[in-house]
Amino acid sequence: MLDNRLDSTTLKTRDSYVAKLKEMGIKTLRDLLTYFPRAYRDEQEFTRINEMRTDEVNVVQGRIKSILNISTRGGKVMTKAVVADETGEVPVLWFNQRHIKQLFFKGSEIVLTGKLKFERGRSMLLSPKYEKPSATLLHTGRIVPVYPEKDEITSKWLREKIHMVLPYAQYFEEYMPQWILEEAALMSLPDAIYHVHFAKDEEHLTKARERLAFDELFILQFLALKRKKLWQSEFSGEAREQEQTGLRPGVDLEAFLDSLPFKLTGAQFRVIAEIFEDFAKNYPMMRLIQGDVGAGKTVVAAAAIYAMKQAGLQSALMAPTEILARQHFKTLVRLLTPFELNVQILTGSSSTGEYEQVTRQLATGTCDLVIGTHALIQEGIQFSKLGLAVIDEQHRFGVKQRAVFKMHGSPHMLSLSATPIPRTMALTLYGDQDLSTLDELPPGRQEIVTRLVPEDKRNDAYLWISDQVAKGRQVFIICPLIEESDAIQVKAVTLEYERLRTDVFPQHRLALLHGRMKAEEKDSIMKQFAAGEVDILVSTSVVEVGIDVPNATIMMIEGADRFGLAQLHQFRGRVGRGEYQSYCFLFSDSNADAALQRLKFMVKYNSGFDLAELDLQMRGPGEIYGIKQSGIPDLKMASYTDLAMLSKVRAYAQRLVGEDHELSKYPKFREKITKIEAQAELGDAS
Ligand code: ADP
Ligand code: MG
């Protein structure tokens, strides 16, 4: 019943409203009842008219003594009323709400919520919210839910409709194991759904929100811990045996380290040691390395691949795009061929001949390391003895895609990520992986000069950029994020590109990059840029993470306030990769203090972790990474910064996974989890 489609009859509304809801992702009663308020106004306390306070919000109930519409000279309408209770009376004034006079008459009871203003020598309620008093007040005189609005779907409309269908809250089926409900003292699910909208009082609201937040985190953690358990419980005996004989902690890395043109940082040493400890355990590794751009993740992966070879095992490295795969191929051939590793590449553009050769070498075991894109996880690829799978930019792949490697004998799994995520968040999201942090950049890295450029300096900036291009440098220009739609975004970036090309930089070679282009088209433009055939790349935020163009020294970001700090930091990481001093220029048309403050942090801080932590606190996770790109779920109720809640939830999730990860004793919870897993598969990155 909860999953029935909403229609205009059930909702007593017009079809256009139903269509709009659908657009907002609200298609069923369940969706509507889980469309939670974004805030609440506490208006529980009624005030008597003679006790109202000026400049504060007052909630009063009274009887209308007079009401009339007055047309002003400008063609507007004012509605004037006088409302009285047993203690006194107060004038009320509304602008352009002619219809109020149709709803209330002399003698009607009315509840008003609004600020008392002292103007033109007397006190009056100015444009208060109004409602007819009834047993259940919705819009005033209670804890009033405030919903995220979209066009004609106003908070007020939502309040009415949600209240209308609220009795269906009782059909939400409780799925949480009974012992968790009891021990954690959680409100039941139907009650929580009810009170999160129309709470009886503060206490019920708190309990309701707590319950819904608990569930959100609990499900994420349960899924992660279950994945970890499954990963660890299965490995192929054969591969492991070989490895046990070859890989002891402290496997001899000396020759490899001696061959490097640099000395590892302390952080790189530490993380390699963590990986080698995992190798010595009797279950497969599941580890995530987080490290800022340029922290040197590749060489850490190379050390692990080298160790696999010593144990007689193969490795695979998967990257999200062809161009990144090629970059890794170049680096790893250089690092590893001196040690007689046979390194191959396999991508969508490999010829049939190449494909056949590489797959044959993988199956027979002559290939030690294969680097590639999604092509690596397609059917038909067999490994002779896969020991390690490395996934670069792991958030670009879905859980399911990563899991494909398990079919090849449960190898060790090493994920790399340049998206710094605060530890609390990482624990929730990546609870299935152990976490290593590369928190130290190799020495001698140049600092990128970051500047917040005021609008009146824009032309100077253009001139300066043009000068740099004349000297042979290359430039990224990132256009503002437009969330309304992809189509509008593409239009905006295309216009800006045309403007820059014809009016600002007619003497330079410009290229355009956006998300609506085909993958091959994007790749080819990135290649031209990397090859120096393009001077200025005008792009939306799709510009590739991890790409190395040492000659690019300027990153100019328009509408910088619309991006999260972590994302700005990622853009900034595109430059500063070569010998030349690099620059990041931030433009913003926002005057809001908060926005400017955030951008000033960009000028001040150079660590992605610091910035991510700051932004998580200032804006919450949804905003930080750009949800679509990062694969990080936005939480509706819970918070990634609530450490106490996180660890409480984690403890229960751990107990449940330990006790019964298949949920044979908890069919209802299993059903819930199965549904979520099925949805996640559909939604997985492709
Ligand atoms: P990322 O963590 O962004 O993947 P890379 O692995 O691509 O970083 O490394 C960035 C650059 O730093 C590479 O050119 C690499 O050779 C170099 N590098 C890595 N480790 C060190 C080190 N310890 N000292 C000096 N340079 C290093
Ligand atoms: Mg990298």
CSV table of C-alpha atoms in Angstrom, one decimal, residues 405-631:
chain,number,residue,atom,x,y,z
A,405,PHE,CA,37.8,-9.2,-8.7
A,406,LYS,CA,36.6,-11.6,-6.0
A,407,MET,CA,35.7,-14.1,-8.7
A,408,HIS,CA,39.4,-14.3,-9.5
A,409,GLY,CA,40.3,-16.1,-6.3
A,410,SER,CA,39.8,-13.3,-3.7
A,411,PRO,CA,42.9,-11.3,-4.2
A,412,HIS,CA,44.1,-8.6,-1.9
A,413,MET,CA,42.3,-5.4,-2.7
A,414,LEU,CA,44.0,-2.0,-2.5
A,415,SER,CA,41.9,1.1,-3.3
A,416,LEU,CA,43.4,4.5,-3.9
A,417,SER,CA,41.6,7.8,-3.5
A,418,ALA,CA,42.7,11.4,-3.9
A,419,THR,CA,39.4,12.6,-2.3
A,420,PRO,CA,40.3,13.3,1.3
A,421,ILE,CA,37.4,12.3,3.5
A,422,PRO,CA,37.3,13.1,7.2
A,423,ARG,CA,37.9,10.1,9.2
A,424,THR,CA,34.4,10.0,10.7
A,425,MET,CA,32.9,9.9,7.3
A,426,ALA,CA,35.3,7.3,6.0
A,427,LEU,CA,34.4,5.0,8.8
A,428,THR,CA,30.8,5.1,7.9
A,429,LEU,CA,31.2,4.9,4.2
A,430,TYR,CA,34.2,2.7,3.8
A,431,GLY,CA,33.8,0.7,7.0
A,432,ASP,CA,34.5,-2.4,4.8
A,433,GLN,CA,38.1,-1.2,4.3
A,434,ASP,CA,41.0,-0.5,6.5
A,435,LEU,CA,42.2,3.0,6.1
A,436,SER,CA,45.7,4.3,5.4
A,437,THR,CA,46.5,7.9,5.1
A,438,LEU,CA,49.3,9.5,3.1
A,439,ASP,CA,49.4,12.7,4.9
A,440,GLU,CA,52.8,13.9,3.8
A,441,LEU,CA,53.7,15.4,0.5
A,442,PRO,CA,57.1,14.5,-1.0
A,443,PRO,CA,59.7,17.2,-0.2
A,444,GLY,CA,60.4,20.1,-2.5
A,445,ARG,CA,56.8,20.4,-3.8
A,446,GLN,CA,56.0,24.0,-4.8
A,447,GLU,CA,53.2,25.7,-3.1
A,448,ILE,CA,50.5,26.8,-5.4
A,449,VAL,CA,49.7,30.5,-5.1
A,450,THR,CA,46.0,30.8,-4.5
A,451,ARG,CA,44.2,34.2,-4.9
A,452,LEU,CA,40.7,35.3,-4.5
A,453,VAL,CA,40.3,37.8,-7.4
A,454,PRO,CA,37.8,40.6,-7.2
A,455,GLU,CA,35.7,41.4,-10.2
A,456,ASP,CA,37.4,44.6,-11.0
A,457,LYS,CA,40.7,42.8,-11.4
A,458,ARG,CA,39.2,40.3,-13.9
A,459,ASN,CA,40.7,42.0,-17.0
A,460,ASP,CA,44.1,42.3,-15.3
A,461,ALA,CA,43.9,38.5,-14.7
A,462,TYR,CA,43.1,37.8,-18.3
A,463,LEU,CA,46.0,39.9,-19.5
A,464,TRP,CA,48.3,38.2,-17.1
A,465,ILE,CA,47.1,34.8,-18.2
A,466,SER,CA,47.5,35.7,-21.8
A,467,ASP,CA,51.1,36.7,-21.0
A,468,GLN,CA,51.7,33.3,-19.4
A,469,VAL,CA,50.3,31.5,-22.4
A,470,ALA,CA,52.6,33.5,-24.7
A,471,LYS,CA,55.4,32.2,-22.5
A,472,GLY,CA,54.3,28.7,-23.2
A,473,ARG,CA,52.2,27.8,-20.1
A,474,GLN,CA,48.8,26.2,-20.2
A,475,VAL,CA,45.6,27.1,-18.4
A,476,PHE,CA,42.4,25.5,-17.0
A,477,ILE,CA,39.3,27.5,-16.8
A,478,ILE,CA,36.5,25.9,-14.7
A,479,CYS,CA,33.0,27.2,-15.2
A,480,PRO,CA,30.5,27.4,-12.4
A,481,LEU,CA,28.5,24.4,-11.2
A,482,ILE,CA,24.9,24.7,-12.4
A,483,GLU,CA,22.7,22.3,-10.6
A,484,GLU,CA,19.4,22.9,-12.3
A,485,SER,CA,20.2,20.7,-15.2
A,486,ASP,CA,23.0,19.3,-17.4
A,487,ALA,CA,21.5,21.0,-20.4
A,488,ILE,CA,21.7,24.4,-18.9
A,489,GLN,CA,25.2,23.7,-17.7
A,490,VAL,CA,26.3,22.7,-21.1
A,491,LYS,CA,24.8,25.8,-22.6
A,492,ALA,CA,26.4,28.1,-20.1
A,493,VAL,CA,29.9,26.6,-20.5
A,494,THR,CA,29.5,26.7,-24.3
A,495,LEU,CA,28.6,30.4,-24.2
A,496,GLU,CA,31.5,31.2,-21.9
A,497,TYR,CA,33.9,29.2,-24.2
A,498,GLU,CA,32.7,31.2,-27.2
A,499,ARG,CA,33.1,34.5,-25.3
A,500,LEU,CA,36.6,33.6,-24.2
A,501,ARG,CA,37.6,32.4,-27.6
A,502,THR,CA,36.4,35.4,-29.6
A,503,ASP,CA,36.6,38.3,-27.2
A,504,VAL,CA,39.3,37.5,-24.6
A,505,PHE,CA,41.8,35.1,-26.0
A,506,PRO,CA,41.4,35.2,-29.8
A,507,GLN,CA,45.2,34.7,-30.3
A,508,HIS,CA,45.3,31.4,-28.3
A,509,ARG,CA,44.1,27.9,-28.9
A,510,LEU,CA,41.1,27.1,-26.7
A,511,ALA,CA,39.2,23.8,-26.3
A,512,LEU,CA,35.9,23.0,-24.6
A,513,LEU,CA,35.2,20.0,-22.3
A,514,HIS,CA,31.9,19.1,-20.6
A,515,GLY,CA,29.9,16.2,-19.3
A,516,ARG,CA,27.6,15.7,-22.2
A,517,MET,CA,30.5,14.8,-24.5
A,518,LYS,CA,31.2,11.2,-25.3
A,519,ALA,CA,34.0,9.5,-23.4
A,520,GLU,CA,36.2,9.2,-26.4
A,521,GLU,CA,35.7,12.9,-27.3
A,522,LYS,CA,36.7,13.9,-23.8
A,523,ASP,CA,39.7,11.7,-23.8
A,524,SER,CA,40.8,13.1,-27.1
A,525,ILE,CA,40.5,16.7,-25.9
A,526,MET,CA,42.4,15.8,-22.7
A,527,LYS,CA,45.1,14.2,-24.9
A,528,GLN,CA,45.4,17.3,-27.1
A,529,PHE,CA,45.7,19.4,-23.9
A,530,ALA,CA,48.3,17.1,-22.4
A,531,ALA,CA,50.3,17.2,-25.7
A,532,GLY,CA,50.3,21.0,-25.6
A,533,GLU,CA,48.1,21.4,-28.7
A,534,VAL,CA,45.6,23.4,-26.7
A,535,ASP,CA,46.6,26.4,-24.6
A,536,ILE,CA,43.4,27.0,-22.6
A,537,LEU,CA,41.0,24.3,-21.6
A,538,VAL,CA,37.5,25.6,-20.7
A,539,SER,CA,35.7,23.0,-18.7
A,540,THR,CA,32.9,22.1,-16.4
A,541,SER,CA,33.8,20.2,-13.3
A,542,VAL,CA,34.3,17.0,-15.3
A,543,VAL,CA,38.0,17.7,-15.9
A,544,GLU,CA,39.8,14.6,-15.0
A,545,VAL,CA,41.1,13.9,-11.6
A,546,GLY,CA,44.6,12.5,-11.6
A,547,ILE,CA,45.6,13.7,-15.0
A,548,ASP,CA,49.2,15.0,-15.2
A,549,VAL,CA,49.9,18.0,-17.4
A,550,PRO,CA,53.2,19.4,-15.9
A,551,ASN,CA,53.1,22.4,-18.2
A,552,ALA,CA,49.7,23.6,-17.0
A,553,THR,CA,50.3,26.2,-14.4
A,554,ILE,CA,47.1,28.2,-14.0
A,555,MET,CA,43.8,27.0,-12.7
A,556,MET,CA,41.1,29.6,-12.9
A,557,ILE,CA,37.8,28.8,-11.3
A,558,GLU,CA,34.6,30.8,-12.0
A,559,GLY,CA,31.7,30.8,-9.4
A,560,ALA,CA,34.1,29.2,-7.0
A,561,ASP,CA,31.6,29.6,-4.1
A,562,ARG,CA,29.4,27.0,-5.6
A,563,PHE,CA,31.9,24.3,-5.2
A,564,GLY,CA,32.9,22.5,-2.0
A,565,LEU,CA,36.4,23.1,-0.7
A,566,ALA,CA,37.4,19.5,-1.3
A,567,GLN,CA,36.4,19.9,-4.9
A,568,LEU,CA,38.2,23.2,-5.3
A,569,HIS,CA,41.2,21.6,-3.8
A,570,GLN,CA,41.0,18.8,-6.4
A,571,PHE,CA,40.9,21.4,-9.2
A,572,ARG,CA,43.9,23.1,-7.7
A,573,GLY,CA,45.7,19.8,-7.7
A,574,ARG,CA,45.6,19.8,-11.6
A,575,VAL,CA,48.4,22.4,-11.6
A,576,GLY,CA,51.7,22.6,-9.8
A,577,ARG,CA,52.9,19.3,-11.2
A,578,GLY,CA,55.9,20.6,-13.1
A,579,GLU,CA,58.9,22.8,-12.6
A,580,TYR,CA,57.0,26.2,-13.0
A,581,GLN,CA,55.4,28.2,-10.2
A,582,SER,CA,51.6,27.5,-10.4
A,583,TYR,CA,48.6,29.6,-9.6
A,584,CYS,CA,45.0,29.1,-8.6
A,585,PHE,CA,42.6,32.0,-9.2
A,586,LEU,CA,39.2,32.0,-7.6
A,587,PHE,CA,36.3,34.1,-8.9
A,588,SER,CA,33.0,34.5,-7.1
A,589,ASP,CA,30.0,36.7,-7.6
A,590,SER,CA,28.8,36.0,-4.1
A,591,ASN,CA,29.0,38.7,-1.5
A,592,ALA,CA,27.8,36.4,1.3
A,593,ASP,CA,30.2,36.4,4.2
A,594,ALA,CA,30.1,32.6,4.6
A,595,ALA,CA,31.0,32.1,0.9
A,596,LEU,CA,33.9,34.5,1.1
A,597,GLN,CA,35.1,32.9,4.3
A,598,ARG,CA,35.2,29.5,2.7
A,599,LEU,CA,37.2,30.8,-0.2
A,600,LYS,CA,39.6,32.5,2.1
A,601,PHE,CA,40.3,29.0,3.6
A,602,MET,CA,41.4,28.0,0.1
A,603,VAL,CA,43.9,30.7,0.1
A,604,LYS,CA,45.1,29.8,3.6
A,605,TYR,CA,45.2,26.0,3.6
A,606,ASN,CA,47.0,23.6,1.3
A,607,SER,CA,46.0,20.3,2.8
A,608,GLY,CA,42.9,18.6,1.3
A,609,PHE,CA,42.2,16.9,4.7
A,610,ASP,CA,42.1,20.2,6.5
A,611,LEU,CA,39.8,21.6,3.9
A,612,ALA,CA,37.5,18.7,3.8
A,613,GLU,CA,37.2,18.7,7.6
A,614,LEU,CA,36.4,22.4,7.6
A,615,ASP,CA,33.8,22.1,4.9
A,616,LEU,CA,32.1,19.2,6.5
A,617,GLN,CA,31.6,21.3,9.5
A,618,MET,CA,30.5,24.4,7.6
A,619,ARG,CA,28.3,22.9,5.0
A,620,GLY,CA,27.7,19.2,5.5
A,621,PRO,CA,28.7,16.4,3.3
A,622,GLY,CA,26.2,16.8,0.5
A,623,GLU,CA,27.8,20.0,-0.5
A,624,ILE,CA,31.4,19.1,-0.2
A,625,TYR,CA,32.1,16.7,-2.9
A,626,GLY,CA,29.3,17.2,-5.3
A,627,ILE,CA,27.1,14.1,-4.7
A,628,LYS,CA,26.9,12.9,-8.2
A,629,GLN,CA,30.6,12.8,-8.7
A,630,SER,CA,31.7,11.3,-5.5
A,631,GLY,CA,29.3,8.6,-4.8
